[in-house]
Amino acid sequence: MSTTIAVVLLLALATYAVFGGADFGAGFWDLVAGGPDRGAEPRAVIERSIGPVWEANHVWLIFIFVITWTAFPAAYQSIMLTMFVPLTVAALGIVLRGASFAFRKGVVTLRFRRVFGGAFALSSVLVPFCMGAIAGGIASGQVPSGGKAGDPVDSWLNPTSLLTGVLAVVVAAYLAAVYLVWDARHFRQFAMAEYFRRRAVVSAVVAAVVAVAALFVLNAKASHVFDGMTSRALPAAILSVLCGLGALVLLMRYAARGARVLAVLAVAGIIVTWGIAQWPYLLPESLTVAAAAAPDDTLVALLVAVGLAVLIVVPGFVLLYVLDQRALLPDESVEDVGDRPITSGG
């Protein structure tokens, strides 16, 4: 039973990386787009792309917290006590990012648009870095078991955490660029499609370099996870690499649709590889999945709730993304026809 819940948790992490990661990555490209004039067109593409769906992506993060807290309370307690600093920074960053994205579209003066735009972009980089740093701290054994608190600084500001944090930012930027290539081509903005295609290729290469560097650090600082990557998780790692290479080739050949699918599989493969490599531990090498699990009755009730969530919530997400891809959702800054006052002329 605990294994099934662990698989659900891993899939939720991969889903959040694919959807939420691309959302954060779009903020990275907003940050480096340039001044108001030069960056106006790419920022318009970014706003149109993430505008209808950006609030929905964090549902997966809430789902991850609820699953971990309910199914693996001992691990949840240790992670929260140890990683409260990056978790707090990430939470504040998410709030600041959402508020800034909304206010930037509502203010009319250039000065305040710059302020809110900068807050949106900077927090879009800060949040995935913190998430990656937390993952690196867990992988390198910085979180003790037994509900104890580890070092609040070294636990997430260490070589493994810093590299995984940078990798999370780069991978999010890569995934967002691939999505934005498709969106720009969909709206026949071919100059912008080429703009983001070049950035997708560059970020893919940078992600590969950072990932190789991270492997050396894992070998030195997180030997259990490294050994798992070179043994039981090796098929998933190879599949992720092949999908990444395939996406890069398709980007070079201007095949945006296929590149997007392979990029999603490559990024999801990174998360799955990490989960398999760390198995059977939630906290290497001190707390296993079985030892951290709640009583069976709790796990059964949780699985029922997850099943209901799949039946009720997932169709809504599918509808949202389909409508977004078909450009059937109004932009948030566009006045809804139903909000206009009725005049005597009809």
Short mmCIF file of C-alpha atoms in Angstrom, two decimals:
data_model
loop_
_atom_site.label_atom_id
_atom_site.label_comp_id
_atom_site.label_asym_id
_atom_site.label_seq_id
_atom_site.Cartn_x
_atom_site.Cartn_y
_atom_site.Cartn_z
CA MET A 1 0.00 0.00 0.00
CA SER A 2 2.78 2.44 0.91
CA THR A 3 4.48 1.70 -2.41
CA THR A 4 1.32 2.65 -4.31
CA ILE A 5 1.08 5.95 -2.46
CA ALA A 6 4.77 6.60 -3.12
CA VAL A 7 4.17 6.09 -6.85
CA VAL A 8 1.23 8.52 -6.72
CA LEU A 9 3.45 11.07 -4.96
CA LEU A 10 6.19 10.63 -7.56
CA LEU A 11 3.73 11.11 -10.42
CA ALA A 12 2.37 14.24 -8.72
CA LEU A 13 5.91 15.61 -8.46
CA ALA A 14 6.50 14.91 -12.15
CA THR A 15 3.21 16.58 -13.06
CA TYR A 16 4.07 19.69 -11.06
CA ALA A 17 7.50 19.80 -12.68
CA VAL A 18 5.98 19.63 -16.16
CA PHE A 19 3.20 22.19 -15.64
CA GLY A 20 4.38 24.39 -12.79
CA GLY A 21 7.98 24.21 -13.99
CA ALA A 22 7.07 25.59 -17.39
CA ASP A 23 5.09 28.31 -15.66
CA PHE A 24 8.15 29.38 -13.64
CA GLY A 25 10.37 29.05 -16.69
CA ALA A 26 8.22 31.55 -18.56
CA GLY A 27 8.99 34.01 -15.78
CA PHE A 28 12.70 33.42 -16.36
CA TRP A 29 12.37 34.42 -20.01
CA ASP A 30 10.35 37.43 -18.90
CA LEU A 31 13.30 38.41 -16.67
CA VAL A 32 15.88 38.25 -19.47
CA ALA A 33 13.69 39.61 -22.26
CA GLY A 34 15.26 43.09 -22.10
CA GLY A 35 13.90 46.60 -21.68
CA PRO A 36 10.30 47.74 -22.20
CA ASP A 37 10.69 48.17 -25.96
CA ARG A 38 12.85 45.18 -26.85
CA GLY A 39 11.06 42.86 -24.45
CA ALA A 40 7.51 43.92 -25.23
CA GLU A 41 6.81 41.27 -27.87
CA PRO A 42 8.24 38.21 -26.06
CA ARG A 43 6.53 39.31 -22.84
CA ALA A 44 3.24 39.53 -24.70
CA VAL A 45 3.69 35.94 -25.88
CA ILE A 46 4.51 34.86 -22.32
CA GLU A 47 1.48 36.59 -20.81
CA ARG A 48 -0.86 35.13 -23.38
CA SER A 49 0.61 31.67 -22.86
CA ILE A 50 0.45 31.45 -19.07
CA GLY A 51 -2.39 33.89 -18.37
CA PRO A 52 -5.33 31.45 -18.45
CA VAL A 53 -3.62 28.60 -16.54
CA TRP A 54 -1.03 30.00 -14.15
CA GLU A 55 -3.27 29.86 -11.06
CA ALA A 56 -4.21 26.22 -11.68
CA ASN A 57 -0.69 24.78 -11.73
CA HIS A 58 -0.13 25.12 -7.98
CA VAL A 59 -2.97 22.70 -7.27
CA TRP A 60 -0.38 19.98 -7.88
CA LEU A 61 1.89 21.44 -5.21
CA ILE A 62 -0.95 21.44 -2.68
CA PHE A 63 -1.71 17.86 -3.67
CA ILE A 64 1.94 16.90 -3.01
CA PHE A 65 1.89 18.46 0.45
CA VAL A 66 -1.39 16.77 1.38
CA ILE A 67 -0.20 13.35 0.18
CA THR A 68 3.11 13.62 2.04
CA TRP A 69 1.55 14.93 5.24
CA THR A 70 -1.18 12.26 5.28
CA ALA A 71 0.72 9.21 4.04
CA PHE A 72 4.22 9.86 5.37
CA PRO A 73 3.86 12.10 8.46
CA ALA A 74 7.28 11.24 9.90
CA ALA A 75 9.07 12.31 6.72
CA TYR A 76 6.85 15.38 6.38
CA GLN A 77 7.71 16.49 9.92
CA SER A 78 11.46 16.12 9.35
CA ILE A 79 11.38 17.91 6.00
CA MET A 80 9.36 20.82 7.35
CA LEU A 81 11.53 21.26 10.44
CA THR A 82 14.74 21.15 8.41
CA MET A 83 13.75 22.94 5.22
CA PHE A 84 11.53 25.65 6.71
CA VAL A 85 13.75 28.42 5.33
CA PRO A 86 13.61 27.49 1.59
CA LEU A 87 9.98 26.41 1.97
CA THR A 88 9.07 29.79 3.43
CA VAL A 89 11.01 31.62 0.73
CA ALA A 90 9.29 29.53 -1.95
CA ALA A 91 5.84 30.16 -0.45
CA LEU A 92 6.45 33.91 -0.29
CA GLY A 93 7.81 33.78 -3.83
CA ILE A 94 4.68 32.06 -5.12
CA VAL A 95 2.44 34.66 -3.48
CA LEU A 96 4.59 37.56 -4.70
CA ARG A 97 4.75 36.09 -8.17
CA GLY A 98 0.99 35.71 -8.47
CA ALA A 99 0.24 39.16 -7.10
CA SER A 100 2.85 40.81 -9.31
CA PHE A 101 1.61 39.03 -12.44
CA ALA A 102 -1.94 40.20 -11.74
CA PHE A 103 -1.04 43.78 -10.79
CA ARG A 104 1.37 44.24 -13.69
CA LYS A 105 -1.51 43.79 -16.09
CA GLY A 106 -3.71 46.24 -14.19
CA VAL A 107 -1.41 49.22 -13.64
CA VAL A 108 -1.02 51.80 -16.37
CA THR A 109 2.22 53.62 -15.49
CA LEU A 110 5.50 52.25 -16.83
CA ARG A 111 7.23 52.65 -13.47
CA PHE A 112 4.88 50.36 -11.61
CA ARG A 113 4.73 47.90 -14.49
CA ARG A 114 8.50 47.58 -14.18
CA VAL A 115 8.27 47.07 -10.42
CA PHE A 116 5.63 44.35 -10.64
CA GLY A 117 7.25 42.83 -13.69
CA GLY A 118 10.59 42.59 -11.89
CA ALA A 119 8.97 41.00 -8.83
CA PHE A 120 7.17 38.48 -11.05
CA ALA A 121 10.33 37.55 -12.95
CA LEU A 122 12.67 37.35 -9.96
CA SER A 123 10.27 35.23 -7.92
CA SER A 124 9.86 32.93 -10.95
CA VAL A 125 13.57 32.12 -10.63
CA LEU A 126 13.70 32.02 -6.84
CA VAL A 127 10.89 29.48 -6.36
CA PRO A 128 12.22 26.67 -8.61
CA PHE A 129 15.71 27.22 -7.19
CA CYS A 130 14.36 26.67 -3.67
CA MET A 131 12.43 23.58 -4.78
CA GLY A 132 15.52 22.12 -6.41
CA ALA A 133 17.65 22.97 -3.38
CA ILE A 134 15.19 21.12 -1.13
CA ALA A 135 15.34 18.06 -3.40
CA GLY A 136 19.14 18.19 -3.34
CA GLY A 137 19.19 18.44 0.43
CA ILE A 138 16.91 15.43 0.79
CA ALA A 139 18.93 13.39 -1.73
CA SER A 140 22.22 14.15 0.04
CA GLY A 141 20.90 13.05 3.44
CA GLN A 142 20.66 16.50 4.99
CA VAL A 143 17.21 15.77 6.49
CA PRO A 144 17.38 13.55 9.57
CA SER A 145 14.64 11.07 10.39
CA GLY A 146 12.59 10.85 13.57
CA GLY A 147 10.97 14.25 13.30
CA LYS A 148 14.25 15.99 14.07
CA ALA A 149 15.43 19.27 12.58
CA GLY A 150 18.61 19.37 10.53
CA ASP A 151 20.78 22.40 9.98
CA PRO A 152 18.51 25.19 8.64
CA VAL A 153 21.28 26.63 6.43
CA ASP A 154 23.62 23.80 5.37
CA SER A 155 20.64 21.56 4.63
CA TRP A 156 19.84 23.54 1.47
CA LEU A 157 22.96 25.64 0.87
CA ASN A 158 25.39 22.83 0.09
CA PRO A 159 27.00 21.71 -3.21
CA THR A 160 24.27 19.18 -4.04
CA SER A 161 21.43 21.57 -3.24
CA LEU A 162 22.99 24.48 -5.12
CA LEU A 163 23.52 22.42 -8.27
CA THR A 164 20.06 20.86 -8.18
CA GLY A 165 18.58 24.31 -7.57
CA VAL A 166 20.36 25.69 -10.64
CA LEU A 167 19.32 22.60 -12.61
CA ALA A 168 15.67 23.18 -11.64
CA VAL A 169 15.83 26.77 -12.90
CA VAL A 170 17.49 25.79 -16.19
CA VAL A 171 15.15 22.85 -16.83
CA ALA A 172 12.12 25.06 -16.13
CA ALA A 173 13.45 27.66 -18.58
CA TYR A 174 14.05 24.98 -21.21
CA LEU A 175 10.58 23.51 -20.86
CA ALA A 176 8.96 26.95 -21.00
CA ALA A 177 10.90 27.90 -24.12
CA VAL A 178 9.73 24.73 -25.87
CA TYR A 179 6.12 25.48 -24.93
CA LEU A 180 6.48 29.09 -26.09
CA VAL A 181 7.81 27.97 -29.48
CA TRP A 182 4.60 26.05 -30.00
CA ASP A 183 2.39 28.89 -28.75
CA ALA A 184 4.10 31.45 -30.96
CA ARG A 185 3.77 29.22 -34.05
CA HIS A 186 0.15 28.53 -33.16
CA PHE A 187 -0.58 32.25 -33.37
CA ARG A 188 1.61 32.59 -36.49
CA GLN A 189 4.20 34.74 -34.76
CA PHE A 190 7.07 33.08 -36.54
CA ALA A 191 9.71 35.60 -35.47
CA MET A 192 8.84 34.92 -31.84
CA ALA A 193 8.84 31.17 -32.50
CA GLU A 194 12.40 31.46 -33.76
CA TYR A 195 13.27 33.69 -30.78
CA PHE A 196 12.17 31.05 -28.28
CA ARG A 197 13.50 28.15 -30.38
CA ARG A 198 17.03 29.50 -30.09
CA ARG A 199 16.62 29.91 -26.37
CA ALA A 200 15.22 26.40 -26.01
CA VAL A 201 18.26 24.95 -27.76
CA VAL A 202 20.70 26.95 -25.63
CA SER A 203 18.92 26.11 -22.37
CA ALA A 204 18.84 22.41 -23.32
CA VAL A 205 22.61 22.42 -23.73
CA VAL A 206 23.10 24.31 -20.45
CA ALA A 207 20.77 21.86 -18.66
CA ALA A 208 22.82 18.93 -19.97
CA VAL A 209 26.07 20.52 -18.71
CA VAL A 210 24.58 21.23 -15.26
CA ALA A 211 23.14 17.70 -15.07
CA VAL A 212 26.57 16.16 -15.79
CA ALA A 213 28.14 18.36 -13.12
CA ALA A 214 25.40 17.32 -10.70
CA LEU A 215 26.24 13.66 -11.28
CA PHE A 216 29.80 14.22 -10.07
CA VAL A 217 28.53 15.99 -6.97
CA LEU A 218 26.00 13.22 -6.32
CA ASN A 219 28.76 10.66 -6.55
CA ALA A 220 30.68 12.51 -3.84
CA LYS A 221 27.84 13.76 -1.60
CA ALA A 222 24.85 11.45 -2.25
CA SER A 223 26.34 8.08 -3.08
CA HIS A 224 23.13 6.13 -2.48
CA VAL A 225 21.22 8.19 -5.07
CA PHE A 226 24.14 8.09 -7.50
CA ASP A 227 24.41 4.30 -7.17
CA GLY A 228 20.68 4.04 -7.78
CA MET A 229 20.94 6.17 -10.92
CA THR A 230 23.63 3.91 -12.33
CA SER A 231 21.73 0.71 -11.52
CA ARG A 232 17.99 0.38 -10.90
CA ALA A 233 17.12 3.84 -12.28
CA LEU A 234 19.42 3.58 -15.30
CA PRO A 235 16.64 2.66 -17.81
CA ALA A 236 14.57 5.69 -16.76
CA ALA A 237 17.66 7.91 -16.94
CA ILE A 238 18.52 6.66 -20.43
CA LEU A 239 14.94 7.18 -21.58
CA SER A 240 14.97 10.73 -20.22
CA VAL A 241 18.25 11.49 -22.01
CA LEU A 242 16.98 10.03 -25.28
CA CYS A 243 13.78 12.10 -25.05
CA GLY A 244 15.87 15.20 -24.37
CA LEU A 245 18.11 14.52 -27.36
CA GLY A 246 15.07 13.81 -29.53
CA ALA A 247 13.46 17.09 -28.47
CA LEU A 248 16.68 18.93 -29.31
CA VAL A 249 16.83 17.36 -32.78
CA LEU A 250 13.19 18.23 -33.44
CA LEU A 251 13.79 21.80 -32.30
CA MET A 252 16.66 22.06 -34.75
CA ARG A 253 14.31 20.77 -37.46
CA TYR A 254 11.53 23.19 -36.45
CA ALA A 255 9.15 20.39 -35.39
CA ALA A 256 7.58 22.17 -32.41
CA ARG A 257 4.78 19.71 -31.67
CA GLY A 258 7.00 16.64 -31.38
CA ALA A 259 9.64 18.60 -29.47
CA ARG A 260 7.07 19.60 -26.88
CA VAL A 261 6.01 16.00 -26.24
CA LEU A 262 9.58 14.76 -25.93
CA ALA A 263 10.58 17.69 -23.71
CA VAL A 264 7.74 16.84 -21.32
CA LEU A 265 8.85 13.20 -21.20
CA ALA A 266 12.47 14.23 -20.65
CA VAL A 267 11.64 16.47 -17.69
CA ALA A 268 9.20 13.97 -16.18
CA GLY A 269 11.90 11.34 -16.65
CA ILE A 270 14.29 13.35 -14.46
CA ILE A 271 11.80 13.25 -11.57
CA VAL A 272 11.04 9.55 -12.06
CA THR A 273 14.75 8.74 -12.22
CA TRP A 274 15.34 10.56 -8.94
CA GLY A 275 12.49 8.67 -7.25
CA ILE A 276 13.68 5.26 -8.43
CA ALA A 277 17.30 6.04 -7.57
CA GLN A 278 16.35 7.02 -4.03
CA TRP A 279 14.20 3.93 -3.47
CA PRO A 280 13.38 2.47 -0.96
CA TYR A 281 14.13 5.62 1.04
CA LEU A 282 12.14 8.77 1.50
CA LEU A 283 15.05 10.22 3.45
CA PRO A 284 18.28 8.56 2.30
CA GLU A 285 19.60 6.57 4.08
CA SER A 286 17.65 6.86 7.30
CA LEU A 287 13.91 6.53 6.60
CA THR A 288 12.34 4.08 4.18
CA VAL A 289 8.96 4.45 2.52
CA ALA A 290 7.55 1.53 4.51
CA ALA A 291 8.83 2.85 7.85
CA ALA A 292 7.48 6.35 7.21
CA ALA A 293 4.04 5.21 6.08
CA ALA A 294 0.87 5.93 8.04
CA PRO A 295 -1.42 3.05 9.16
CA ASP A 296 -3.04 1.02 6.39
CA ASP A 297 -6.53 2.40 7.10
CA THR A 298 -5.23 5.92 6.48
CA LEU A 299 -3.54 4.86 3.26
CA VAL A 300 -6.70 3.17 2.00
CA ALA A 301 -8.79 6.27 2.72
CA LEU A 302 -6.15 8.39 0.98
CA LEU A 303 -6.21 6.18 -2.12
CA VAL A 304 -10.01 6.53 -2.26
CA ALA A 305 -9.66 10.31 -2.04
CA VAL A 306 -7.02 10.29 -4.78
CA GLY A 307 -9.32 8.22 -6.99
CA LEU A 308 -12.16 10.67 -6.46
CA ALA A 309 -9.82 13.56 -7.22
CA VAL A 310 -8.81 11.93 -10.48
CA LEU A 311 -12.46 11.53 -11.47
CA ILE A 312 -13.54 15.03 -10.41
CA VAL A 313 -10.54 17.34 -10.80
CA VAL A 314 -8.51 15.93 -13.69
CA PRO A 315 -11.30 16.33 -16.32
CA GLY A 316 -11.49 20.01 -15.37
CA PHE A 317 -7.76 20.40 -15.91
CA VAL A 318 -7.97 18.64 -19.26
CA LEU A 319 -10.80 20.95 -20.35
CA LEU A 320 -8.86 24.01 -19.17
CA TYR A 321 -5.73 23.10 -21.13
CA VAL A 322 -7.69 22.12 -24.25
CA LEU A 323 -9.56 25.41 -24.26
CA ASP A 324 -6.29 27.25 -23.67
CA GLN A 325 -4.55 25.49 -26.57
CA ARG A 326 -7.46 26.31 -28.85
CA ALA A 327 -7.36 29.99 -27.78
CA LEU A 328 -10.94 29.80 -26.50
CA LEU A 329 -10.17 31.40 -23.13
CA PRO A 330 -10.12 35.21 -22.83
CA ASP A 331 -7.01 36.88 -21.55
CA GLU A 332 -7.35 38.11 -17.97
CA SER A 333 -6.81 41.71 -19.01
CA VAL A 334 -9.58 41.60 -21.59
CA GLU A 335 -12.97 42.87 -20.55
CA ASP A 336 -15.60 40.19 -20.48
CA VAL A 337 -18.57 40.98 -22.70
CA GLY A 338 -20.91 39.96 -19.91
CA ASP A 339 -19.45 42.66 -17.66
CA ARG A 340 -20.36 45.53 -19.98
CA PRO A 341 -23.32 47.66 -18.91
CA ILE A 342 -26.47 47.31 -20.93
CA THR A 343 -27.33 50.45 -22.81
CA SER A 344 -30.51 51.54 -24.47
CA GLY A 345 -28.99 50.60 -27.80
CA GLY A 346 -28.72 46.97 -26.77
#
